[in-house]
């Protein structure tokens, strides 16, 4: 200690010195996290996207906000300006809250009544297949629950490190979380030629290669796909479940876009339902976690950070550990829990709010479907751009041809070629799309992700402007 | 692959088999997490505490809920039942939200306007010392930000693993997070004989010992203390800052109870203010993160999960990495951000809501002060219980004498002696307190943490009942 005191006094005399926490000395796993959707380019992009939404004037669903306002300020329960069913719903939620208030912590797994409502929602969705509220855990958006389940799975060192299969292209939460946890990201490629379908042969390939250097323990599936917009067929889901069972992989099903299916012939099948209908040995044994959120669907209430995970066939002791882990963060935001409750148990046909609720919901979904179709059409008319059908979710992920000279120019600038394209697009047109390299893509192919959220006519202009920019860009570098 | 396929088919034929994710195979760090405050005993305890709060009928602060309801349901902006300043505040917040709605994601660091309001709050609190909004990051409660900063600090393996000094007794978020991150928890004991004061000689002792087996890089301080209720003097804070600077430790100041100071002669001094007033070399160099929350104070709006961290002298590149890490989780809940805005910029004296706001706030704080005093008095009248003054925060942490036979009985049952006491207390009286072993305490001493939140007369009954139970328990095991 004496010599260290001497060093210290010297350090103090020296004046300015190195920081304790530096880029070189910080958590190396955090440094490895890359998060394309929220990288520096996207800060500006996000602001632009918000301006878009604002211009769009998409109003929140009235019933949801009425009930939430009543919950936030129960003095309003005596106001004549709210429908009776909204008041009843608010009272029901408040009764289930600590101190009858959204301001109290809930238990860490979420308000019991809401877990029960979620279980009933799952049962209705899955044609009556039972769901146990004790297997439902509310979360801070879906991200929170996804990270929690991944955390449980990570173990081992070196060649025994946990490997997790994720689709490419993927939603970057997965790559970021695996990097932070020190797990091995095992890429399986979705098949762009078949509208981004998941191919079990490709799962086998990815798994076989991964077994050389890690211990694969989990398989993540995003359905409907982000960023691909693909909706999986029932046959595909069955094949994935068989694969996971045979290869002893824990299944994570990211199903946050389950209400967002637009294409004729496409239908959402939950992994839980398919698993249960497959019977033994799958139904009683295959471990599954399914995630949902209040951020997507027709409601799009991202800011409230509501979500849940349902776990199926999870080891009971592990489930206890999961609850312990959740309890460290106390509880998910209670307004988000309340909102989730409304999403999973909307007004019934006999309720005064039913007609308006249905009309608003259908209007949002119908417009999204029209915009999904429009996106595909406009992009596929543009030379050098090809776009798979946006069967579901909220994005298109078109492929763009970039001329070799543009690729060279990007390399000179130290940028991924699609990042270069997106930056130029942003600068020259103000249109913000996210480069495909942030989601992953086959070597030598280039994509971008674009949201279908702007209002129809505005979206048409954006699509056309983008297509024209691409033509100009191609010319410039040819 | 061929032989593994054979194994698989066999496994399928076998029927039931081991889970993929088991207690033995799961993340060993997660298994090591202990979280006393939310352990199994406390599930029931929490419910009881909520019933207490409910019985207490503590109403939320009117102004906060009015503005939030207006933000949630802007249709109410035309209602005559809300004061003008509440409407103006709601409009101001909504203008700063994406799409003018709480339902949109914000940027990951939080809504810029609110970061600016937080910076101005810090400046007022600290007598005009400047605060930069770019150093303020909004979070999901304070816990979220604390975990984020700790994450940045964790590096190394074996003897170079990051060590983090935390007080004992501590708030278990710290021990849980360090276990999960694989960092080394370095305990420094608060001095119960001096009302749980922090003693720099003890910091030296803890640090010296820790250097044998890890690389200490950070020092956590909780002021006002949870669970101790201690409020640090300015002299103490100066000594801690000098220590941190000389020993090259990143400082984490958990200041979530900054509005909860009750004792005559006690005053809250922020680490930021003291640091800045100490001048060079400390002011310009000592790295500090200070945390605050909407869950405590006079508002107690835990369920909204609002909070922030201000970082001081953090390396710019590390700060970018922190933002990247935050962006993986998208954004803190926007209703919590809005609530935080109201807490950091309450009604001004000229505003219509000012008088009621002040009256409600002062009533809550005055009652808390009376309950803090009462707790100390009643416990110190009870033989075998001694309780330091509750100078601040929301808990007492009295020491209880447990007879040797009770300690033996607990050991037979495989329970910590204070856990045994608390369980018996819960069973026989319905009173829920949390055993000291969950927070840490000197070997051979026993404590429990009890909230001062119940209404005064109810609290008096609880304190007396608890004291009588302790006497009975002591007799039973003597």
Coordinates of N, CA, C and O in Angstrom, one line a residue, chain B residues 350-446:
Chain B
X350 N -45.9 30.8 -9.8 CA -47.0 31.6 -10.5 C -48.0 30.7 -11.2 O -49.0 31.2 -11.8
X351 N -47.8 29.4 -11.2 CA -48.7 28.5 -11.9 C -49.9 28.1 -11.1 O -49.8 28.0 -9.9
X352 N -51.1 27.9 -11.8 CA -52.3 27.6 -11.0 C -52.2 26.4 -10.2 O -52.8 26.3 -9.1
X353 N -51.4 25.4 -10.6 CA -51.3 24.2 -9.8 C -50.3 24.2 -8.7 O -50.2 23.2 -7.9
X354 N -49.6 25.3 -8.6 CA -48.5 25.4 -7.6 C -48.9 25.1 -6.2 O -48.3 24.2 -5.5
X355 N -49.9 25.8 -5.7 CA -50.3 25.7 -4.3 C -50.6 24.2 -3.9 O -50.1 23.7 -3.0
X356 N -51.5 23.6 -4.7 CA -51.9 22.2 -4.4 C -50.7 21.3 -4.5 O -50.5 20.4 -3.7
X357 N -49.9 21.5 -5.6 CA -48.7 20.6 -5.7 C -47.8 20.7 -4.5 O -47.4 19.7 -3.9
X358 N -47.5 21.9 -4.1 CA -46.6 22.1 -2.9 C -47.3 21.5 -1.7 O -46.6 20.8 -0.9
X359 N -48.5 21.7 -1.5 CA -49.2 21.2 -0.3 C -49.1 19.7 -0.3 O -48.8 19.1 0.8
X360 N -49.4 19.0 -1.4 CA -49.4 17.6 -1.5 C -48.0 17.1 -1.2 O -47.8 16.1 -0.5
X361 N -47.0 17.7 -1.9 CA -45.6 17.3 -1.7 C -45.2 17.4 -0.3 O -44.6 16.4 0.3
X362 N -45.4 18.5 0.3 CA -45.0 18.8 1.7 C -45.7 17.8 2.7 O -45.0 17.3 3.6
X363 N -46.9 17.5 2.4 CA -47.7 16.6 3.3 C -47.0 15.2 3.3 O -46.8 14.6 4.3
X364 N -46.7 14.8 2.1 CA -46.0 13.4 2.0 C -44.7 13.4 2.7 O -44.4 12.5 3.5
X365 N -43.9 14.4 2.4 CA -42.5 14.5 3.0 C -42.6 14.7 4.6 O -41.8 14.1 5.3
X366 N -43.6 15.5 5.0 CA -43.7 15.7 6.5 C -44.1 14.4 7.1 O -43.6 14.0 8.2
X367 N -45.0 13.7 6.5 CA -45.5 12.4 7.1 C -44.3 11.4 7.2 O -44.1 10.7 8.1
X368 N -43.6 11.4 6.1 CA -42.4 10.4 6.0 C -41.4 10.8 7.2 O -40.9 9.9 7.8
X369 N -41.2 12.1 7.4 CA -40.3 12.5 8.4 C -40.8 12.1 9.8 O -40.0 11.6 10.7
X370 N -42.1 12.2 10.0 CA -42.7 11.8 11.3 C -42.5 10.3 11.5 O -42.3 9.8 12.6
X371 N -42.7 9.6 10.4 CA -42.7 8.1 10.5 C -41.2 7.6 10.7 O -41.0 6.6 11.4
X372 N -40.3 8.4 10.1 CA -38.9 8.0 10.3 C -38.5 8.2 11.8 O -37.9 7.3 12.4
X373 N -39.0 9.3 12.4 CA -38.7 9.5 13.8 C -39.4 8.5 14.7 O -38.8 7.9 15.6
X374 N -40.7 8.2 14.4 CA -41.4 7.3 15.2 C -40.8 5.9 15.2 O -40.7 5.2 16.2
X375 N -40.3 5.5 14.0 CA -39.7 4.1 13.9 C -38.5 4.0 14.8 O -38.4 3.1 15.6
X376 N -37.6 5.0 14.7 CA -36.4 5.0 15.6 C -36.8 4.9 17.1 O -36.3 4.2 17.8
X377 N -37.8 5.8 17.4 CA -38.2 5.8 18.9 C -38.8 4.5 19.3 O -38.3 3.9 20.3
X378 N -39.7 3.9 18.6 CA -40.4 2.7 19.1 C -39.4 1.6 19.1 O -39.3 0.8 20.1
X379 N -38.6 1.4 18.1 CA -37.6 0.3 18.1 C -36.6 0.5 19.3 O -36.2 -0.5 19.9
X380 N -36.2 1.7 19.5 CA -35.1 1.8 20.5 C -35.7 1.7 22.0 O -34.9 1.5 22.9
X381 N -37.0 1.7 22.1 CA -37.6 1.4 23.4 C -37.7 -0.1 23.6 O -37.9 -0.5 24.8
X382 N -37.6 -0.9 22.6 CA -37.8 -2.3 22.7 C -36.4 -3.0 23.1 O -35.4 -2.7 22.4
X383 N -36.4 -3.8 24.2 CA -35.2 -4.5 24.5 C -34.8 -5.4 23.4 O -35.6 -6.1 22.8
X384 N -33.5 -5.4 23.1 CA -33.0 -6.3 22.1 C -33.1 -5.8 20.7 O -32.7 -6.5 19.7
X385 N -33.7 -4.6 20.5 CA -33.7 -4.0 19.2 C -33.0 -2.7 19.3 O -33.3 -1.9 20.2
X386 N -32.1 -2.4 18.4 CA -31.5 -1.0 18.4 C -31.6 -0.5 16.9 O -31.3 -1.2 16.0
X387 N -31.9 0.8 16.8 CA -32.2 1.3 15.5 C -31.5 2.7 15.4 O -31.8 3.6 16.1
X388 N -30.7 2.8 14.4 CA -30.1 4.1 14.1 C -31.1 5.0 13.6 O -32.2 4.6 13.1
X389 N -30.9 6.3 13.7 CA -31.8 7.3 13.2 C -32.0 7.1 11.7 O -31.1 6.8 11.0
X390 N -33.3 7.2 11.3 CA -33.6 7.1 9.8 C -33.5 8.6 9.3 O -34.5 9.3 9.3
X391 N -32.3 8.9 8.9 CA -32.0 10.3 8.5 C -32.7 10.6 7.1 O -33.0 11.7 6.8
X392 N -32.8 9.5 6.3 CA -33.3 9.7 5.0 C -33.8 8.4 4.4 O -33.9 7.4 5.1
X393 N -34.1 8.4 3.1 CA -34.6 7.3 2.4 C -36.0 6.8 2.9 O -36.7 7.6 3.5
X394 N -36.3 5.5 2.8 CA -37.6 5.1 3.2 C -37.7 3.8 4.1 O -38.7 3.1 4.1
X395 N -36.5 3.5 4.7 CA -36.5 2.3 5.5 C -35.7 2.5 6.8 O -34.9 3.4 6.9
X396 N -36.1 1.6 7.8 CA -35.2 1.4 8.9 C -34.5 0.1 8.7 O -35.0 -0.8 8.0
X397 N -33.4 0.0 9.4 CA -32.6 -1.2 9.3 C -32.1 -1.6 10.7 O -30.9 -1.6 11.0
X398 N -33.0 -1.9 11.6 CA -32.7 -2.1 13.0 C -31.9 -3.4 13.2 O -32.1 -4.4 12.5
X399 N -31.1 -3.4 14.3 CA -30.4 -4.6 14.7 C -31.2 -5.3 15.7 O -31.7 -4.7 16.6
X400 N -31.3 -6.6 15.6 CA -32.0 -7.4 16.6 C -31.1 -8.4 17.2 O -30.3 -9.1 16.5
X401 N -31.2 -8.6 18.5 CA -30.6 -9.7 19.2 C -31.4 -10.9 19.0 O -32.6 -10.9 19.2
X402 N -30.8 -12.0 18.6 CA -31.5 -13.3 18.5 C -30.8 -14.3 19.5 O -29.6 -14.4 19.4
X403 N -31.6 -14.9 20.3 CA -31.0 -15.8 21.3 C -30.2 -17.0 20.6 O -30.7 -17.4 19.5
X404 N -29.2 -17.5 21.2 CA -28.4 -18.6 20.6 C -29.2 -19.8 20.2 O -29.0 -20.4 19.2
X405 N -30.3 -20.1 21.0 CA -31.1 -21.2 20.6 C -31.9 -21.0 19.4 O -32.2 -21.9 18.6
X406 N -32.3 -19.7 19.1 CA -32.9 -19.4 17.9 C -32.0 -19.5 16.7 O -32.4 -20.0 15.6
X407 N -30.7 -19.1 16.9 CA -29.7 -19.3 15.9 C -29.5 -20.7 15.5 O -29.5 -21.1 14.4
X408 N -29.4 -21.6 16.6 CA -29.3 -23.0 16.4 C -30.4 -23.6 15.6 O -30.3 -24.4 14.7
X409 N -31.6 -23.2 16.0 CA -32.9 -23.7 15.4 C -32.9 -23.4 13.9 O -33.2 -24.2 13.0
X410 N -32.5 -22.1 13.6 CA -32.4 -21.7 12.2 C -31.4 -22.5 11.4 O -31.7 -22.9 10.3
X411 N -30.3 -22.8 12.0 CA -29.3 -23.6 11.3 C -29.8 -25.0 11.1 O -29.6 -25.5 10.0
X412 N -30.5 -25.5 12.0 CA -31.1 -26.8 11.8 C -32.1 -26.8 10.6 O -32.2 -27.8 9.8
X413 N -32.7 -25.7 10.4 CA -33.7 -25.6 9.3 C -33.0 -25.1 8.0 O -33.7 -25.0 7.0
X414 N -31.7 -24.9 8.1 CA -31.0 -24.4 6.9 C -31.3 -23.0 6.5 O -31.3 -22.6 5.3
X415 N -31.7 -22.2 7.5 CA -32.1 -20.8 7.2 C -31.1 -19.9 7.9 O -30.5 -20.2 9.0
X416 N -30.8 -18.7 7.3 CA -30.1 -17.6 8.0 C -31.0 -17.3 9.2 O -32.2 -17.3 9.2
X417 N -30.3 -17.0 10.4 CA -31.1 -16.7 11.6 C -32.1 -15.6 11.4 O -33.2 -15.6 11.9
X418 N -31.7 -14.5 10.7 CA -32.6 -13.4 10.6 C -33.8 -13.8 9.6 O -34.9 -13.3 9.7
X419 N -33.5 -14.6 8.6 CA -34.5 -15.1 7.8 C -35.6 -15.9 8.6 O -36.8 -15.8 8.4
X420 N -35.0 -16.7 9.5 CA -35.9 -17.5 10.4 C -36.8 -16.6 11.2 O -38.0 -16.8 11.3
X421 N -36.2 -15.6 11.8 CA -37.0 -14.6 12.5 C -38.0 -13.9 11.7 O -39.2 -13.8 12.1
X422 N -37.7 -13.5 10.5 CA -38.6 -12.8 9.6 C -39.7 -13.7 9.2 O -40.9 -13.3 9.1
X423 N -39.4 -15.0 8.9 CA -40.5 -15.9 8.5 C -41.5 -16.1 9.6 O -42.7 -16.1 9.4
X424 N -40.9 -16.3 10.8 CA -41.8 -16.5 12.0 C -42.7 -15.3 12.2 O -43.9 -15.4 12.5
X425 N -42.0 -14.1 12.1 CA -42.8 -12.8 12.2 C -43.9 -12.8 11.2 O -45.1 -12.4 11.6
X426 N -43.6 -13.1 10.0 CA -44.6 -13.1 8.9 C -45.8 -14.0 9.2 O -47.0 -13.7 9.2
X427 N -45.4 -15.3 9.6 CA -46.4 -16.3 9.9 C -47.3 -15.9 11.1 O -48.5 -16.0 11.0
X428 N -46.7 -15.3 12.1 CA -47.5 -15.1 13.3 C -48.2 -13.7 13.4 O -49.1 -13.5 14.1
X429 N -47.6 -12.7 12.7 CA -48.2 -11.4 12.8 C -48.7 -10.9 11.4 O -49.4 -9.9 11.4
X430 N -48.3 -11.5 10.3 CA -48.6 -11.0 9.0 C -47.7 -9.8 8.7 O -47.9 -9.2 7.6
X431 N -46.8 -9.4 9.5 CA -45.9 -8.3 9.2 C -44.7 -8.7 8.3 O -44.1 -9.7 8.6
X432 N -44.5 -8.0 7.3 CA -43.4 -8.4 6.4 C -42.3 -7.5 6.5 O -42.4 -6.3 6.2
X433 N -41.1 -8.0 6.9 CA -39.9 -7.3 6.8 C -38.8 -8.2 6.1 O -39.0 -9.4 6.0
X434 N -37.8 -7.6 5.6 CA -36.8 -8.3 4.8 C -35.6 -8.6 5.7 O -35.0 -7.6 6.3
X435 N -35.1 -9.8 5.7 CA -34.0 -10.1 6.6 C -32.7 -9.4 6.2 O -32.4 -9.2 5.0
X436 N -31.9 -9.0 7.2 CA -30.6 -8.3 6.9 C -29.7 -9.1 6.0 O -28.8 -8.5 5.3
X437 N -29.7 -10.4 6.1 CA -28.8 -11.2 5.3 C -28.9 -10.9 3.8 O -28.0 -11.2 3.1
X438 N -30.1 -10.5 3.4 CA -30.3 -10.1 2.0 C -29.5 -8.9 1.6 O -29.2 -8.7 0.4
X439 N -29.1 -8.0 2.5 CA -28.4 -6.8 2.2 C -27.0 -6.9 2.6 O -26.2 -6.1 2.2
X440 N -26.6 -7.9 3.4 CA -25.3 -8.0 4.0 C -25.2 -7.3 5.3 O -25.8 -6.3 5.6
X441 N -24.5 -7.9 6.2 CA -24.3 -7.4 7.6 C -23.0 -8.1 8.2 O -22.6 -9.1 7.7
X442 N -22.5 -7.4 9.2 CA -21.3 -8.1 9.8 C -21.7 -9.4 10.4 O -22.7 -9.6 11.0
X443 N -20.8 -10.4 10.2 CA -20.9 -11.7 10.7 C -21.4 -11.7 12.2 O -20.9 -11.0 13.0
X444 N -22.5 -12.5 12.4 CA -22.9 -12.6 13.8 C -23.9 -11.5 14.3 O -24.4 -11.5 15.4
X445 N -24.1 -10.5 13.4 CA -25.2 -9.5 13.7 C -26.4 -9.8 12.8 O -26.3 -10.4 11.8
X446 N -27.6 -9.4 13.3 CA -28.8 -9.7 12.6 C -29.6 -8.4 12.5 O -29.8 -7.6 13.5

